[in-house]
Structures are given as structure tokens and as C-alpha cells.
XYZ file of C-alpha atoms in Angstrom:
131
model
C -2.115 -44.927 -5.145
C -2.526 -41.382 -3.844
C 0.434 -39.811 -2.039
C 0.921 -36.203 -0.673
C 1.519 -34.613 -4.005
C -2.144 -35.418 -5.457
C -4.581 -38.002 -6.329
C -2.438 -39.353 -9.227
C 0.848 -38.714 -7.701
C 1.810 -35.767 -10.198
C 0.406 -32.856 -8.163
C -2.456 -32.457 -10.716
C -6.125 -33.283 -10.515
C -6.866 -36.304 -12.376
C -9.553 -35.986 -15.080
C -9.556 -35.087 -18.878
C -11.931 -32.380 -18.528
C -10.247 -30.299 -15.935
C -7.616 -27.803 -16.895
C -4.524 -28.657 -14.962
C -4.768 -27.023 -11.655
C -2.184 -27.867 -9.121
C -3.590 -29.147 -5.833
C -1.388 -26.472 -4.197
C -2.940 -23.651 -5.932
C -6.421 -24.956 -5.170
C -5.415 -25.411 -1.485
C -4.064 -21.893 -1.544
C -7.134 -20.485 -2.862
C -9.303 -22.284 -0.473
C -7.354 -20.878 2.387
C -7.654 -17.328 1.085
C -11.409 -17.918 0.400
C -11.685 -19.034 4.306
C -9.787 -16.042 5.322
C -12.127 -13.553 3.356
C -15.346 -15.355 4.653
C -14.005 -15.288 8.355
C -13.818 -11.617 7.912
C -17.325 -11.020 6.524
C -19.306 -13.342 8.862
C -19.625 -13.542 12.745
C -17.476 -15.810 14.555
C -18.829 -19.194 14.530
C -16.133 -20.598 16.859
C -18.648 -20.727 19.727
C -20.914 -23.195 17.905
C -23.579 -24.785 20.053
C -23.150 -21.996 23.068
C -23.974 -19.062 20.617
C -27.069 -20.883 19.383
C -28.311 -21.587 22.926
C -27.469 -18.018 23.897
C -29.471 -16.660 20.787
C -32.404 -19.014 21.750
C -32.452 -17.746 25.370
C -32.306 -14.233 24.453
C -35.439 -14.969 22.130
C -37.174 -16.593 25.023
C -36.138 -13.534 27.228
C -37.378 -11.030 24.483
C -40.715 -12.864 24.092
C -41.242 -12.942 27.728
C -40.391 -9.240 28.043
C -43.162 -8.519 25.119
C -45.817 -10.592 26.542
C -45.427 -9.230 30.072
C -45.535 -5.753 28.786
C -48.894 -6.534 26.837
C -50.563 -8.304 29.943
C -49.511 -5.673 32.219
C -51.260 -3.000 30.261
C -54.409 -4.954 30.056
C -54.073 -5.882 33.836
C -53.640 -2.162 34.701
C -56.574 -1.181 32.454
C -58.870 -3.774 34.274
C -57.994 -2.611 37.743
C -58.366 1.081 37.125
C -61.843 0.263 35.379
C -62.920 -1.934 38.393
C -61.923 0.519 40.862
C -63.652 3.301 38.928
C -66.974 1.209 38.829
C -66.683 0.458 42.573
C -66.210 4.083 43.417
C -68.670 5.725 41.417
C -71.194 2.765 40.407
C -70.999 2.910 36.725
C -70.502 -0.870 36.309
C -69.764 -2.382 33.907
C -68.851 0.700 31.729
C -65.746 1.702 33.504
C -64.274 -1.745 33.180
C -65.106 -2.089 29.692
C -63.725 1.185 28.717
C -60.456 0.790 30.927
C -59.954 -2.698 29.535
C -60.116 -1.555 26.071
C -57.655 1.356 26.738
C -55.528 -1.084 28.679
C -55.660 -3.402 25.516
C -54.402 -0.291 23.318
C -51.761 0.626 25.738
C -50.541 -3.019 25.871
C -50.193 -3.205 22.101
C -48.576 0.486 22.100
C -45.885 -0.712 24.530
C -45.090 -4.026 22.639
C -44.778 -1.798 19.374
C -42.502 0.682 21.103
C -40.501 -2.122 22.670
C -39.794 -3.794 19.248
C -38.985 -0.167 17.606
C -41.885 -0.299 15.283
C -43.232 3.046 16.833
C -40.979 5.973 17.677
C -41.343 7.639 21.094
C -42.208 11.124 20.931
C -39.515 13.785 22.174
C -40.687 15.399 25.405
C -39.945 19.148 24.234
C -42.005 19.499 21.224
C -44.121 16.378 20.406
C -41.831 15.546 17.668
C -39.903 12.145 17.140
C -36.250 12.426 18.101
C -33.855 12.882 15.424
C -32.073 9.488 14.335
C -28.560 9.150 15.511
C -25.892 8.559 12.885
């Protein structure tokens, strides 16, 4: 029967192939490893709340990106339609500004994600990375 000293009562792990480690030594090493891992990874004490918050922020990011893309297209269509009505160039203004709105929407999404650096206002060069 097992007691508090170990599986076989001697404080040693039973088995002929194991090199006589004491359970206390293994427990100490397990606690040290747990402490090292706790310092290297983010706090997981929140559990389901952190997972739900990550999912919610993912939905928020997706909504932001899709709305920026759709807004670029809608603005292009409105400008093109207005130019067509005022000048009478139907449907060319709508086609041209629809394509420009599509390109602007893609550029806005890429800027929001960080794939395209925004140009500096002074010289037209990308800003220096902050270190």
C-alpha cells in the first residue's frame, strides 16, 4: 500500500529500470520547472475569460478591417455616381471611382494591419522605426 513517502513506502520510485530518484527530489524539480515556466509564459490564471476576450478582440479587428474596406468602396461609388450625374459621363465615372475605391479600401486594410508603412508628411519617406 502506498503512503506519504512514496509508492512503495521507501521514498523511492519503484521499478528496476529507474535510477533511485527520491520522490521529494522529483517534486522539488517539478516545482522549479513550474516556476520557470510561469515566468516565461503569460498568466493563464484567467482561463476562459482570456480566451473569450481574445475571441472578442478578434471579432472587433475583423469588423474594423471589413468596415474600412467597404467604406473605401462606398465612397468611391458615391463620388463616381455624383460625377456621372453632374457631368453626364455615365457609367465611366462610376467605374473609375469604384476601382479607385477598391484600391483605397485595400490600402486602408493593409495600413491597419501594418503591412504597409505610412509615409511621413515631411519628405515622403517612411518614418524611422522606434526602438
